[in-house]
Amino acid sequence: MKYLYGLVVALYFTSCVSDHAYKNNLYDSEYFHRSVKKLTDIMVYDIFSPPVASRTYVYPAVAAYEIMAQLDDGYSALAGQLNGLTPIPKIDTSSFEDPYLSAIEVYTILGQRLLFSEDKMEEFRSDLDKGWRKMGVPEQVIQASESYAQRVADHIFKWIDQDGYKQTRTMPKFSIQSDPGRWEPTPPDYMEGIEPHWDKIRTLVLDSAAQFIPLPPPVFDTIPGSAFYEQARDVYEAVNLEDEEFIAIASFWDCNPFVSHHKGHVMFGTKKISPGGHWMGIAGLAARQSGLSPMETIATYTLVSIGLFDAFINCWNEKYRSNLIRPETYINKYLDPMWRPVLQTPPFPEHTSGHSVISTTAAVLLTALFGPDYAFEDTVEMEYGLPARQFDSFIQASQEAAISRLYGGIHYMPAITEGVKQGEGVGNFIIQNLMFKK
């Protein structure tokens, strides 16, 4: 990747600010990495569902990207390309508005607005502010950059406010149908279906939530030998193998934001990263491994977050349209009432596999940025007690994420294979229709 960003920044500081030691230190991608990680950590604490997490990732990233892209001839603005997004206020470097400081500021402002635990992001923002001053950033640069970031945040929040999210908060809960082939809540908590109206959320690049409709699963049937019965048996047998590698893969890609544990009358929960959070983490690993500049780093996070956002909308459209019974429910009723999956079944319908859709989308986009043979060590889950895994490509990682749902006992194979196709459709459509780099 080639950039004119360094030249632009150099000219800015030469013309507007006398030489300061902070300049080289400020333009370190690690500040943005830290901001993304903080957003992830707070979402884990707040227990954001996977679809809602994707929304929380994308808007702050787009805002930061739009600020930085103004002064980089290698990137195109997303205004006019993403549905409903209009141009942000223009930066004025002659008034000491620094693009990178403003980008970090707008990311954390919007992140704070979209979180439940706003105080945790406010504390992080305060620490950043102290850091800029300790670094020697002139007060006029800090004040001007924060003021500009607030104007951009206000502009972006008006766009956010029109995406349909507020309206879905008042829509009715998902009603359980008596049809035996339809989804019903699963043990141990029998939670209601989450985000049944997520397909009403405005897409960013896709034409509609229903743009890539997968093939339907086999027709529901309980007769031994039928296609549906046999796909359930495949799940049953995969779990019963108790294969150590299968279990390791399932656990690594579990990414269930809240897993409940029941021991007698005692219940406690384990909080973990969401599927989208895992792939944002992979994006960060690749950006660090490749030594990307701040502009390149922000662009990477932004492209992946756009893909995750549209992929979740596309997948959720199918989930609640087909409204299919989960393997755990089917197997307990028709094969083995004592059987339990390796992973806790998430609280939403079966078809298609969300992890298969969003992982494939993210992998397609990361492959477009870094190439098809990009080897990396995935250390994202280590803080949750899981060992790192090595991959030769993003596609290989996404394939493992997809098949992990069979190994975990929470998806039939058609949900996985069709989910991969969905993810490919979403990822390739974004590549073909979003002018990202000039």
Short mmCIF file of C-alpha atoms in Angstrom, two decimals:
data_model
loop_
_atom_site.label_atom_id
_atom_site.label_comp_id
_atom_site.label_asym_id
_atom_site.label_seq_id
_atom_site.Cartn_x
_atom_site.Cartn_y
_atom_site.Cartn_z
CA MET A 1 0.00 0.00 0.00
CA LYS A 2 1.30 3.46 -0.93
CA TYR A 3 0.37 6.59 0.95
CA LEU A 4 0.87 10.36 0.76
CA TYR A 5 -0.21 10.65 4.37
CA GLY A 6 3.25 11.16 5.85
CA LEU A 7 3.90 14.06 3.48
CA VAL A 8 0.58 15.68 4.31
CA VAL A 9 1.20 15.41 8.04
CA ALA A 10 4.72 16.76 7.68
CA LEU A 11 3.48 19.77 5.72
CA TYR A 12 0.76 20.39 8.27
CA PHE A 13 3.10 20.51 11.22
CA THR A 14 5.70 22.53 9.33
CA SER A 15 3.19 25.21 8.43
CA CYS A 16 1.03 25.26 11.59
CA VAL A 17 3.07 24.11 14.57
CA SER A 18 6.69 24.53 15.50
CA ASP A 19 8.79 21.37 15.73
CA HIS A 20 7.68 19.22 18.67
CA ALA A 21 9.04 15.90 19.88
CA TYR A 22 5.50 14.57 20.14
CA LYS A 23 4.97 14.42 16.38
CA ASN A 24 6.61 11.08 15.75
CA ASN A 25 5.20 9.58 18.92
CA LEU A 26 1.64 10.66 18.18
CA TYR A 27 1.53 9.04 14.77
CA ASP A 28 1.76 5.52 16.13
CA SER A 29 -1.02 3.09 15.15
CA GLU A 30 -1.00 1.67 18.66
CA TYR A 31 -3.22 4.49 19.90
CA PHE A 32 -6.00 3.38 17.58
CA HIS A 33 -5.44 -0.30 18.38
CA ARG A 34 -5.86 0.55 22.05
CA SER A 35 -9.09 2.39 21.34
CA VAL A 36 -10.57 -0.59 19.48
CA LYS A 37 -9.49 -2.95 22.25
CA LYS A 38 -11.09 -0.74 24.87
CA LEU A 39 -14.36 -0.73 22.91
CA THR A 40 -14.19 -4.53 22.73
CA ASP A 41 -13.46 -4.91 26.44
CA ILE A 42 -16.38 -2.72 27.44
CA MET A 43 -18.74 -4.59 25.12
CA VAL A 44 -17.63 -7.85 26.73
CA TYR A 45 -18.36 -6.32 30.13
CA ASP A 46 -21.76 -5.02 28.95
CA ILE A 47 -22.61 -8.38 27.26
CA PHE A 48 -23.46 -7.07 23.80
CA SER A 49 -25.17 -9.54 21.48
CA PRO A 50 -23.25 -10.31 18.27
CA PRO A 51 -25.46 -8.18 15.96
CA VAL A 52 -25.46 -5.20 18.32
CA ALA A 53 -21.69 -5.50 18.76
CA SER A 54 -21.23 -5.21 14.99
CA ARG A 55 -23.20 -1.95 15.03
CA THR A 56 -21.08 -0.61 17.88
CA TYR A 57 -17.88 -1.37 15.98
CA VAL A 58 -18.80 0.09 12.62
CA TYR A 59 -19.99 3.64 13.26
CA PRO A 60 -16.98 4.87 15.29
CA ALA A 61 -14.65 3.29 12.71
CA VAL A 62 -16.39 4.98 9.78
CA ALA A 63 -16.19 8.35 11.55
CA ALA A 64 -12.45 7.96 12.22
CA TYR A 65 -11.86 6.81 8.64
CA GLU A 66 -13.71 9.79 7.15
CA ILE A 67 -11.54 12.21 9.12
CA MET A 68 -8.27 10.58 8.05
CA ALA A 69 -9.27 10.03 4.42
CA GLN A 70 -9.65 13.77 3.89
CA LEU A 71 -5.87 14.20 3.92
CA ASP A 72 -4.89 10.97 2.16
CA ASP A 73 -4.98 10.86 -1.62
CA GLY A 74 -4.87 7.05 -1.52
CA TYR A 75 -8.35 6.60 -0.01
CA SER A 76 -11.87 7.57 -1.04
CA ALA A 77 -14.45 9.09 1.29
CA LEU A 78 -17.27 6.73 2.23
CA ALA A 79 -19.86 9.53 2.18
CA GLY A 80 -22.16 8.95 -0.78
CA GLN A 81 -21.15 5.27 -0.83
CA LEU A 82 -22.52 3.98 2.48
CA ASN A 83 -26.29 4.17 2.62
CA GLY A 84 -27.40 7.50 4.04
CA LEU A 85 -23.92 8.84 4.89
CA THR A 86 -23.32 12.47 3.90
CA PRO A 87 -19.95 14.31 3.95
CA ILE A 88 -18.60 15.14 7.40
CA PRO A 89 -17.48 18.68 8.31
CA LYS A 90 -14.14 19.42 6.67
CA ILE A 91 -11.01 19.47 8.77
CA ASP A 92 -9.13 22.77 9.01
CA THR A 93 -5.48 22.06 9.68
CA SER A 94 -4.72 25.79 9.70
CA SER A 95 -6.75 25.95 12.91
CA PHE A 96 -4.59 23.27 14.56
CA GLU A 97 -7.04 20.41 13.97
CA ASP A 98 -4.93 17.26 13.91
CA PRO A 99 -6.45 14.41 11.85
CA TYR A 100 -5.17 11.43 13.84
CA LEU A 101 -5.88 12.91 17.25
CA SER A 102 -9.35 13.85 15.98
CA ALA A 103 -9.89 10.35 14.57
CA ILE A 104 -9.11 8.72 17.93
CA GLU A 105 -11.27 11.27 19.71
CA VAL A 106 -14.29 10.72 17.46
CA TYR A 107 -13.91 6.94 17.75
CA THR A 108 -14.06 7.10 21.53
CA ILE A 109 -16.85 9.73 21.61
CA LEU A 110 -19.12 7.60 19.44
CA GLY A 111 -18.06 4.42 21.18
CA GLN A 112 -19.04 5.96 24.49
CA ARG A 113 -22.47 6.94 23.14
CA LEU A 114 -23.14 3.41 21.91
CA LEU A 115 -22.07 1.60 25.08
CA PHE A 116 -23.99 0.94 28.28
CA SER A 117 -21.00 1.52 30.58
CA GLU A 118 -20.23 5.01 29.29
CA ASP A 119 -18.13 5.75 32.36
CA LYS A 120 -15.56 3.14 31.36
CA MET A 121 -14.95 4.79 27.99
CA GLU A 122 -14.98 8.24 29.62
CA GLU A 123 -12.16 7.08 31.90
CA PHE A 124 -10.22 5.81 28.88
CA ARG A 125 -10.75 9.11 27.05
CA SER A 126 -9.51 11.01 30.09
CA ASP A 127 -6.35 8.88 30.16
CA LEU A 128 -5.77 9.57 26.47
CA ASP A 129 -6.18 13.28 27.06
CA LYS A 130 -3.62 13.20 29.86
CA GLY A 131 -1.32 11.21 27.58
CA TRP A 132 -1.44 13.82 24.83
CA ARG A 133 -0.42 16.53 27.30
CA LYS A 134 2.32 14.40 28.81
CA MET A 135 3.61 13.76 25.31
CA GLY A 136 3.86 17.50 24.74
CA VAL A 137 1.03 17.97 22.29
CA PRO A 138 0.28 21.73 22.30
CA GLU A 139 -2.90 22.67 24.13
CA GLN A 140 -4.25 24.47 21.08
CA VAL A 141 -3.91 21.29 19.01
CA ILE A 142 -5.69 19.20 21.66
CA GLN A 143 -8.52 21.67 22.06
CA ALA A 144 -9.00 22.22 18.33
CA SER A 145 -8.86 18.51 17.54
CA GLU A 146 -11.33 17.56 20.27
CA SER A 147 -13.70 20.31 19.16
CA TYR A 148 -13.54 19.15 15.57
CA ALA A 149 -14.06 15.52 16.61
CA GLN A 150 -17.19 16.52 18.51
CA ARG A 151 -18.61 18.21 15.39
CA VAL A 152 -17.94 15.08 13.35
CA ALA A 153 -19.43 12.87 16.07
CA ASP A 154 -22.61 14.95 16.08
CA HIS A 155 -22.84 14.61 12.29
CA ILE A 156 -22.30 10.85 12.37
CA PHE A 157 -24.70 10.35 15.25
CA LYS A 158 -27.51 11.90 13.22
CA TRP A 159 -26.76 9.25 10.58
CA ILE A 160 -26.68 6.52 13.23
CA ASP A 161 -30.00 7.69 14.60
CA GLN A 162 -31.68 6.95 11.26
CA ASP A 163 -30.60 3.31 10.91
CA GLY A 164 -33.78 1.81 12.37
CA TYR A 165 -32.23 0.56 15.60
CA LYS A 166 -34.42 2.65 17.90
CA GLN A 167 -37.54 1.44 16.11
CA THR A 168 -36.56 -2.21 16.57
CA ARG A 169 -36.36 -1.66 20.34
CA THR A 170 -40.14 -1.18 20.41
CA MET A 171 -41.08 -4.05 18.09
CA PRO A 172 -42.72 -7.20 19.54
CA LYS A 173 -40.69 -10.12 20.84
CA PHE A 174 -40.30 -13.17 18.66
CA SER A 175 -43.30 -15.46 19.04
CA ILE A 176 -42.69 -19.19 19.38
CA GLN A 177 -44.65 -21.32 16.92
CA SER A 178 -46.09 -24.74 17.66
CA ASP A 179 -44.81 -26.19 14.38
CA PRO A 180 -42.37 -28.96 15.43
CA GLY A 181 -39.78 -27.91 12.83
CA ARG A 182 -39.55 -24.35 14.14
CA TRP A 183 -37.04 -22.87 16.54
CA GLU A 184 -37.72 -22.87 20.24
CA PRO A 185 -35.60 -21.67 23.18
CA THR A 186 -32.83 -24.03 24.25
CA PRO A 187 -31.32 -25.06 27.59
CA PRO A 188 -30.04 -24.17 30.07
CA ASP A 189 -31.65 -20.70 30.17
CA TYR A 190 -34.33 -21.00 27.48
CA MET A 191 -33.73 -17.40 26.44
CA GLU A 192 -36.03 -15.73 23.93
CA GLY A 193 -34.75 -15.15 20.42
CA ILE A 194 -32.45 -12.14 20.28
CA GLU A 195 -32.81 -9.40 17.68
CA PRO A 196 -35.66 -10.90 15.64
CA HIS A 197 -36.04 -7.60 13.77
CA TRP A 198 -32.36 -7.07 12.93
CA ASP A 199 -33.17 -7.30 9.22
CA LYS A 200 -34.94 -3.94 9.63
CA ILE A 201 -31.61 -2.24 10.34
CA ARG A 202 -30.31 -0.15 7.43
CA THR A 203 -27.54 -1.90 5.52
CA LEU A 204 -24.38 0.01 4.59
CA VAL A 205 -23.36 -1.46 1.23
CA LEU A 206 -25.86 -4.24 0.54
CA ASP A 207 -28.98 -3.29 -1.40
CA SER A 208 -31.18 -5.04 1.16
CA ALA A 209 -31.10 -7.48 4.05
CA ALA A 210 -32.41 -10.22 1.75
CA GLN A 211 -29.87 -9.74 -1.02
CA PHE A 212 -28.20 -13.13 -0.63
CA ILE A 213 -30.86 -15.68 0.26
CA PRO A 214 -29.31 -19.12 0.83
CA LEU A 215 -30.72 -22.44 -0.24
CA PRO A 216 -33.24 -23.75 2.29
CA PRO A 217 -32.30 -26.62 4.60
CA PRO A 218 -33.74 -30.10 4.04
CA VAL A 219 -37.46 -30.39 4.75
CA PHE A 220 -38.10 -31.12 8.41
CA ASP A 221 -38.63 -34.81 9.03
CA THR A 222 -38.30 -37.19 11.97
CA ILE A 223 -38.21 -40.42 10.00
CA PRO A 224 -34.86 -42.25 10.28
CA GLY A 225 -33.07 -42.10 6.95
CA SER A 226 -34.66 -38.82 5.86
CA ALA A 227 -32.31 -35.99 4.90
CA PHE A 228 -33.21 -33.93 7.96
CA TYR A 229 -32.85 -36.85 10.35
CA GLU A 230 -29.45 -37.72 8.90
CA GLN A 231 -28.12 -34.16 9.19
CA ALA A 232 -29.11 -34.20 12.86
CA ARG A 233 -27.37 -37.54 13.28
CA ASP A 234 -24.20 -36.02 11.77
CA VAL A 235 -24.20 -33.43 14.56
CA TYR A 236 -24.95 -36.06 17.16
CA GLU A 237 -22.09 -38.29 16.05
CA ALA A 238 -19.58 -35.45 15.68
CA VAL A 239 -20.08 -34.51 19.32
CA ASN A 240 -20.15 -38.12 20.53
CA LEU A 241 -16.69 -38.72 19.04
CA GLU A 242 -15.29 -36.54 21.84
CA ASP A 243 -12.38 -35.74 19.55
CA GLU A 244 -9.90 -33.49 21.38
CA GLU A 245 -9.09 -31.42 18.29
CA PHE A 246 -12.75 -30.97 17.42
CA ILE A 247 -13.44 -29.78 20.96
CA ALA A 248 -10.44 -27.42 20.86
CA ILE A 249 -11.65 -25.90 17.58
CA ALA A 250 -15.21 -25.55 18.87
CA SER A 251 -14.03 -23.87 22.06
CA PHE A 252 -11.67 -21.51 20.24
CA TRP A 253 -14.42 -20.18 17.99
CA ASP A 254 -17.25 -20.31 20.55
CA CYS A 255 -17.39 -16.50 20.90
CA ASN A 256 -20.61 -16.64 22.92
CA PRO A 257 -20.83 -13.28 24.74
CA PHE A 258 -22.48 -14.90 27.77
CA VAL A 259 -22.33 -18.56 28.74
CA SER A 260 -24.29 -19.55 31.83
CA HIS A 261 -23.15 -22.31 34.17
CA HIS A 262 -25.57 -24.15 36.45
CA LYS A 263 -24.46 -26.15 39.47
CA GLY A 264 -27.38 -27.20 41.63
CA HIS A 265 -29.21 -24.03 42.58
CA VAL A 266 -26.22 -21.83 41.74
CA MET A 267 -25.90 -20.10 38.38
CA PHE A 268 -22.98 -17.96 37.20
CA GLY A 269 -22.00 -16.60 33.83
CA THR A 270 -18.85 -16.34 31.75
CA LYS A 271 -18.41 -13.28 29.53
CA LYS A 272 -16.51 -13.63 26.28
CA ILE A 273 -15.80 -11.86 23.04
CA SER A 274 -18.41 -11.86 20.24
CA PRO A 275 -17.76 -13.45 16.80
CA GLY A 276 -17.36 -9.99 15.28
CA GLY A 277 -15.03 -9.03 18.10
CA HIS A 278 -12.84 -12.03 17.31
CA TRP A 279 -12.52 -10.91 13.68
CA MET A 280 -11.85 -7.31 14.65
CA GLY A 281 -9.09 -8.76 16.79
CA ILE A 282 -7.71 -10.66 13.80
CA ALA A 283 -7.81 -7.45 11.76
CA GLY A 284 -5.74 -5.81 14.48
CA LEU A 285 -3.26 -8.69 14.55
CA ALA A 286 -2.73 -8.41 10.80
CA ALA A 287 -2.36 -4.63 10.98
CA ARG A 288 0.29 -4.92 13.69
CA GLN A 289 2.09 -7.80 11.98
CA SER A 290 2.28 -5.79 8.76
CA GLY A 291 3.39 -2.60 10.51
CA LEU A 292 0.55 -0.56 9.04
CA SER A 293 0.44 3.21 9.37
CA PRO A 294 -2.40 4.88 11.28
CA MET A 295 -4.35 5.47 8.05
CA GLU A 296 -3.89 1.88 6.92
CA THR A 297 -4.82 0.58 10.36
CA ILE A 298 -8.03 2.60 10.57
CA ALA A 299 -8.92 1.60 7.00
CA THR A 300 -8.46 -2.09 7.86
CA TYR A 301 -10.68 -1.95 10.94
CA THR A 302 -13.27 0.07 9.02
CA LEU A 303 -13.54 -2.27 6.04
CA VAL A 304 -13.86 -5.34 8.27
CA SER A 305 -16.45 -3.66 10.49
CA ILE A 306 -18.54 -2.69 7.46
CA GLY A 307 -18.48 -6.30 6.30
CA LEU A 308 -19.42 -7.64 9.73
CA PHE A 309 -22.31 -5.20 10.03
CA ASP A 310 -23.89 -6.05 6.67
CA ALA A 311 -23.18 -9.77 7.12
CA PHE A 312 -25.08 -9.90 10.42
CA ILE A 313 -28.08 -8.15 8.87
CA ASN A 314 -28.02 -10.54 5.93
CA CYS A 315 -27.69 -13.63 8.16
CA TRP A 316 -30.37 -12.55 10.64
CA ASN A 317 -32.79 -11.99 7.77
CA GLU A 318 -32.51 -15.68 6.94
CA LYS A 319 -32.49 -16.92 10.53
CA TYR A 320 -35.88 -15.52 11.37
CA ARG A 321 -37.28 -16.12 7.90
CA SER A 322 -36.58 -19.87 7.92
CA ASN A 323 -36.99 -20.08 11.74
CA LEU A 324 -35.49 -23.58 11.93
CA ILE A 325 -35.18 -25.88 14.95
CA ARG A 326 -31.72 -26.21 16.50
CA PRO A 327 -29.85 -29.55 16.65
CA GLU A 328 -30.03 -29.68 20.45
CA THR A 329 -33.82 -29.50 20.43
CA TYR A 330 -34.21 -32.02 17.61
CA ILE A 331 -31.73 -34.53 19.02
CA ASN A 332 -33.23 -34.37 22.52
CA LYS A 333 -36.70 -35.01 21.14
CA TYR A 334 -36.01 -37.61 18.48
CA LEU A 335 -32.59 -39.23 19.09
CA ASP A 336 -31.34 -38.93 22.65
CA PRO A 337 -32.96 -36.92 25.47
CA MET A 338 -29.71 -36.92 27.49
CA TRP A 339 -27.47 -35.58 24.71
CA ARG A 340 -25.78 -32.20 25.17
CA PRO A 341 -23.72 -30.16 22.70
CA VAL A 342 -20.12 -29.15 23.38
CA LEU A 343 -21.08 -25.46 23.24
CA GLN A 344 -24.08 -23.71 24.71
CA THR A 345 -26.62 -23.21 21.92
CA PRO A 346 -27.06 -19.46 21.19
CA PRO A 347 -30.58 -18.02 21.55
CA PHE A 348 -31.72 -17.61 17.95
CA PRO A 349 -32.81 -19.85 15.05
CA GLU A 350 -30.57 -22.29 13.22
CA HIS A 351 -30.27 -21.47 9.54
CA THR A 352 -27.79 -20.10 8.58
CA SER A 353 -24.73 -20.19 10.84
CA GLY A 354 -23.86 -16.65 11.88
CA HIS A 355 -20.21 -17.48 12.47
CA SER A 356 -19.99 -19.04 9.01
CA VAL A 357 -21.46 -15.94 7.37
CA ILE A 358 -19.55 -13.24 9.20
CA SER A 359 -16.23 -15.13 9.37
CA THR A 360 -16.27 -15.72 5.63
CA THR A 361 -17.15 -12.09 4.93
CA ALA A 362 -14.33 -10.85 7.15
CA ALA A 363 -11.87 -13.32 5.62
CA VAL A 364 -12.78 -12.26 2.07
CA LEU A 365 -12.19 -8.61 2.95
CA LEU A 366 -8.94 -9.24 4.82
CA THR A 367 -7.71 -11.34 1.91
CA ALA A 368 -8.39 -8.41 -0.41
CA LEU A 369 -6.24 -6.22 1.83
CA PHE A 370 -3.38 -8.56 2.74
CA GLY A 371 -3.37 -11.29 0.07
CA PRO A 372 -4.46 -14.95 -0.13
CA ASP A 373 -1.46 -16.51 1.64
CA TYR A 374 -1.23 -14.33 4.72
CA ALA A 375 -0.06 -16.54 7.60
CA PHE A 376 -0.76 -15.40 11.15
CA GLU A 377 -1.03 -16.62 14.70
CA ASP A 378 -4.47 -15.99 16.16
CA THR A 379 -3.91 -14.97 19.76
CA VAL A 380 -7.27 -13.21 20.21
CA GLU A 381 -8.73 -15.82 22.57
CA MET A 382 -5.67 -16.19 24.81
CA GLU A 383 -7.00 -13.71 27.37
CA TYR A 384 -10.03 -16.01 27.71
CA GLY A 385 -7.82 -18.96 28.56
CA LEU A 386 -7.53 -20.55 25.11
CA PRO A 387 -4.23 -21.27 23.34
CA ALA A 388 -3.32 -19.49 20.11
CA ARG A 389 -3.94 -21.18 16.76
CA GLN A 390 -1.85 -20.86 13.60
CA PHE A 391 -3.38 -20.23 10.17
CA ASP A 392 -1.91 -20.01 6.69
CA SER A 393 -4.62 -17.65 5.45
CA PHE A 394 -7.72 -15.77 6.54
CA ILE A 395 -9.85 -18.14 4.48
CA GLN A 396 -8.41 -21.12 6.35
CA ALA A 397 -9.32 -19.44 9.63
CA SER A 398 -12.85 -18.72 8.43
CA GLN A 399 -13.28 -22.32 7.29
CA GLU A 400 -12.27 -23.53 10.73
CA ALA A 401 -14.64 -21.05 12.36
CA ALA A 402 -17.46 -22.37 10.18
CA ILE A 403 -16.90 -26.10 10.82
CA SER A 404 -16.46 -25.37 14.54
CA ARG A 405 -20.24 -25.02 14.74
CA LEU A 406 -20.68 -28.68 13.76
CA TYR A 407 -17.97 -29.77 16.21
CA GLY A 408 -19.67 -27.72 18.92
CA GLY A 409 -23.02 -29.37 18.25
CA ILE A 410 -24.91 -26.15 17.58
CA HIS A 411 -25.44 -26.21 13.78
CA TYR A 412 -26.34 -28.67 11.07
CA MET A 413 -23.99 -28.88 8.10
CA PRO A 414 -26.31 -27.06 5.62
CA ALA A 415 -26.30 -24.01 7.90
CA ILE A 416 -22.52 -24.00 7.64
CA THR A 417 -22.12 -24.59 3.90
CA GLU A 418 -24.87 -22.13 2.98
CA GLY A 419 -23.57 -19.65 5.53
CA VAL A 420 -20.16 -19.72 3.88
CA LYS A 421 -21.79 -18.97 0.53
CA GLN A 422 -23.69 -16.08 2.08
CA GLY A 423 -20.49 -14.68 3.55
CA GLU A 424 -18.71 -14.95 0.22
CA GLY A 425 -21.58 -13.11 -1.43
CA VAL A 426 -21.52 -10.27 1.10
CA GLY A 427 -17.73 -9.93 1.08
CA ASN A 428 -17.37 -9.96 -2.68
CA PHE A 429 -20.26 -7.53 -3.12
CA ILE A 430 -18.56 -5.05 -0.80
CA ILE A 431 -15.27 -5.39 -2.66
CA GLN A 432 -17.01 -4.83 -6.00
CA ASN A 433 -19.22 -1.94 -4.92
CA LEU A 434 -17.28 0.04 -2.32
CA MET A 435 -14.56 2.33 -3.67
CA PHE A 436 -12.20 2.16 -0.74
CA LYS A 437 -8.78 2.84 -2.19
CA LYS A 438 -8.23 5.17 -5.14
#
